[in-house]
Structures are given as structure tokens and as C-alpha cells.
Amino acid sequence: MFTVRIQSEDFDPAAESAALTRGRTDVGAVVTFTGLCRAQDAPGGAPLIALTLEHYPGMAEEEIGRLIEEARARWPLLGATVIHRFGRMEPGDNIVLVVTTSAHRGAAFEAAEFLMDWLKTHAPFWKLEERADENSWVPAKDSDDEAAGRWG
């Protein structure tokens, strides 16, 4: 099973992992990554009050689907779930979930890392940070491009 969901509602990582493996005896590894909204990026900066994520409907799902297909071409995945939220989130809230399954851990770990690296640079999402002193759009980070670049 390969699933992409873009939603405003929260998700349950354990339930999503269980759904991906239910009834499967060929799965030997499950890797789950959950990205959370954090209160502060830089030391000394004003704490984050909220993060609003916007996306391009239809295009976001399509692009994430392409990323999953690329991961399937590179690793022997048995399943994957990618859930990305949009809307206003506060520190501690779930933002993104990547779950990968394979017969072996190496493929599951690498595919999950690949998907997260490429989600950060290829999926059409925009982040607006709300802080006490100002609101600002988050620019792309060179470090995210470097992380994605290692996959070729």
C-alpha cells in the first residue's frame, strides 16, 4: 500500500504504521518519521507562536506521489505512507509523517530519509512563521538542498 494524504487534521503515527503493516508477514522493517512544529529555530530568536503551512492543492499530492515512485525505484519498498498537514499549527503539533516498510531495515531507513530530504525541497508547501514581533515567510534553506542533493 502506498498512500499520500494532505490534510488539515492531525494524524496518529502509531495507527498509520499499524495500518501499513496489518496482515503483512513479508514486512521485516518499519521506519516512522514524524516532523513536529518546534517553538524556536535559532538561539535568541523570538519563540514561535504558530506556523501556517500553505500548499498547492493537487500539485502537492502529485509531487509527493512522484517522490514515492522514485523511492520505490531505488529501494525494495513494500509500502509507504506520507501525510503532510496544512493550516495553522502550534509548537508540539504534528506536521509531517513518513512511514516506509521493507523486508529489511536498510531499505526502509534510506527510503524514509530520501523522502524527507526530497519533501523539504520538492513538495510545494510554504511556511509562514507567527512570532510576537513579526510574521514572516520561511525561505528555502541551503542545508535542505544539500541534504536532497546527496541522493543524486
mmCIF file of C-alpha atoms in Angstrom, residues 31-107:
data_model
loop_
_atom_site.group_PDB
_atom_site.id
_atom_site.type_symbol
_atom_site.label_atom_id
_atom_site.label_comp_id
_atom_site.label_asym_id
_atom_site.label_seq_id
_atom_site.Cartn_x
_atom_site.Cartn_y
_atom_site.Cartn_z
ATOM 1 C CA VAL A 31 10.625 3.187 9.767
ATOM 2 C CA THR A 32 8.481 6.047 11.012
ATOM 3 C CA PHE A 33 9.460 9.714 10.964
ATOM 4 C CA THR A 34 7.243 12.396 12.458
ATOM 5 C CA GLY A 35 8.119 16.057 11.960
ATOM 6 C CA LEU A 36 6.837 18.408 14.656
ATOM 7 C CA CYS A 37 6.302 22.144 14.875
ATOM 8 C CA ARG A 38 9.010 23.495 17.169
ATOM 9 C CA ALA A 39 8.991 26.725 19.155
ATOM 10 C CA GLN A 40 12.333 28.166 18.153
ATOM 11 C CA ASP A 41 14.730 27.727 15.251
ATOM 12 C CA ALA A 42 17.602 29.983 16.264
ATOM 13 C CA PRO A 43 19.019 30.619 19.730
ATOM 14 C CA GLY A 44 17.998 34.026 20.988
ATOM 15 C CA GLY A 45 15.176 34.437 18.484
ATOM 16 C CA ALA A 46 11.594 35.190 19.457
ATOM 17 C CA PRO A 47 9.682 31.982 20.181
ATOM 18 C CA LEU A 48 7.324 30.720 17.502
ATOM 19 C CA ILE A 49 3.650 31.222 18.331
ATOM 20 C CA ALA A 50 2.350 29.312 15.319
ATOM 21 C CA LEU A 51 3.312 28.032 11.887
ATOM 22 C CA THR A 52 0.878 28.228 8.995
ATOM 23 C CA LEU A 53 1.518 25.871 6.101
ATOM 24 C CA GLU A 54 0.013 26.536 2.702
ATOM 25 C CA HIS A 55 0.172 24.219 -0.286
ATOM 26 C CA TYR A 56 -0.781 23.961 -3.918
ATOM 27 C CA PRO A 57 -3.781 21.540 -3.874
ATOM 28 C CA GLY A 58 -3.498 18.710 -6.363
ATOM 29 C CA MET A 59 0.091 19.565 -7.233
ATOM 30 C CA ALA A 60 1.338 18.717 -3.715
ATOM 31 C CA GLU A 61 -0.234 15.245 -3.799
ATOM 32 C CA GLU A 62 1.054 14.637 -7.311
ATOM 33 C CA GLU A 63 4.613 15.659 -6.436
ATOM 34 C CA ILE A 64 4.710 13.555 -3.275
ATOM 35 C CA GLY A 65 3.350 10.618 -5.294
ATOM 36 C CA ARG A 66 6.239 11.079 -7.738
ATOM 37 C CA LEU A 67 8.695 11.085 -4.828
ATOM 38 C CA ILE A 68 7.259 7.803 -3.549
ATOM 39 C CA GLU A 69 7.591 6.290 -7.024
ATOM 40 C CA GLU A 70 11.224 7.418 -7.124
ATOM 41 C CA ALA A 71 11.818 5.787 -3.731
ATOM 42 C CA ARG A 72 10.172 2.578 -4.980
ATOM 43 C CA ALA A 73 12.515 2.560 -7.976
ATOM 44 C CA ARG A 74 15.560 2.880 -5.693
ATOM 45 C CA TRP A 75 14.629 0.563 -2.791
ATOM 46 C CA PRO A 76 12.543 -2.621 -2.420
ATOM 47 C CA LEU A 77 9.706 -0.971 -0.522
ATOM 48 C CA LEU A 78 6.626 -2.941 0.457
ATOM 49 C CA GLY A 79 4.656 0.138 1.447
ATOM 50 C CA ALA A 80 4.866 3.827 2.264
ATOM 51 C CA THR A 81 2.624 6.468 3.775
ATOM 52 C CA VAL A 82 3.289 10.195 3.551
ATOM 53 C CA ILE A 83 0.951 12.583 5.352
ATOM 54 C CA HIS A 84 1.575 16.330 5.302
ATOM 55 C CA ARG A 85 -0.606 18.787 7.154
ATOM 56 C CA PHE A 86 -1.589 22.296 6.138
ATOM 57 C CA GLY A 87 -3.137 25.149 8.076
ATOM 58 C CA ARG A 88 -2.163 26.728 11.387
ATOM 59 C CA MET A 89 -0.123 24.638 13.820
ATOM 60 C CA GLU A 90 1.357 25.417 17.204
ATOM 61 C CA PRO A 91 4.609 24.166 18.725
ATOM 62 C CA GLY A 92 4.344 20.473 19.527
ATOM 63 C CA ASP A 93 1.809 19.742 16.772
ATOM 64 C CA ASN A 94 2.494 17.071 14.144
ATOM 65 C CA ILE A 95 3.347 18.425 10.684
ATOM 66 C CA VAL A 96 4.539 15.517 8.535
ATOM 67 C CA LEU A 97 4.639 11.739 8.728
ATOM 68 C CA VAL A 98 6.702 9.374 6.601
ATOM 69 C CA VAL A 99 6.340 5.626 7.133
ATOM 70 C CA THR A 100 8.243 3.140 4.981
ATOM 71 C CA THR A 101 8.186 -0.648 5.048
ATOM 72 C CA SER A 102 10.530 -3.193 3.528
ATOM 73 C CA ALA A 103 11.771 -6.696 4.155
ATOM 74 C CA HIS A 104 14.998 -5.225 5.548
ATOM 75 C CA ARG A 105 15.837 -2.182 7.687
ATOM 76 C CA GLY A 106 18.427 -0.603 5.377
ATOM 77 C CA ALA A 107 15.946 -0.026 2.576
#
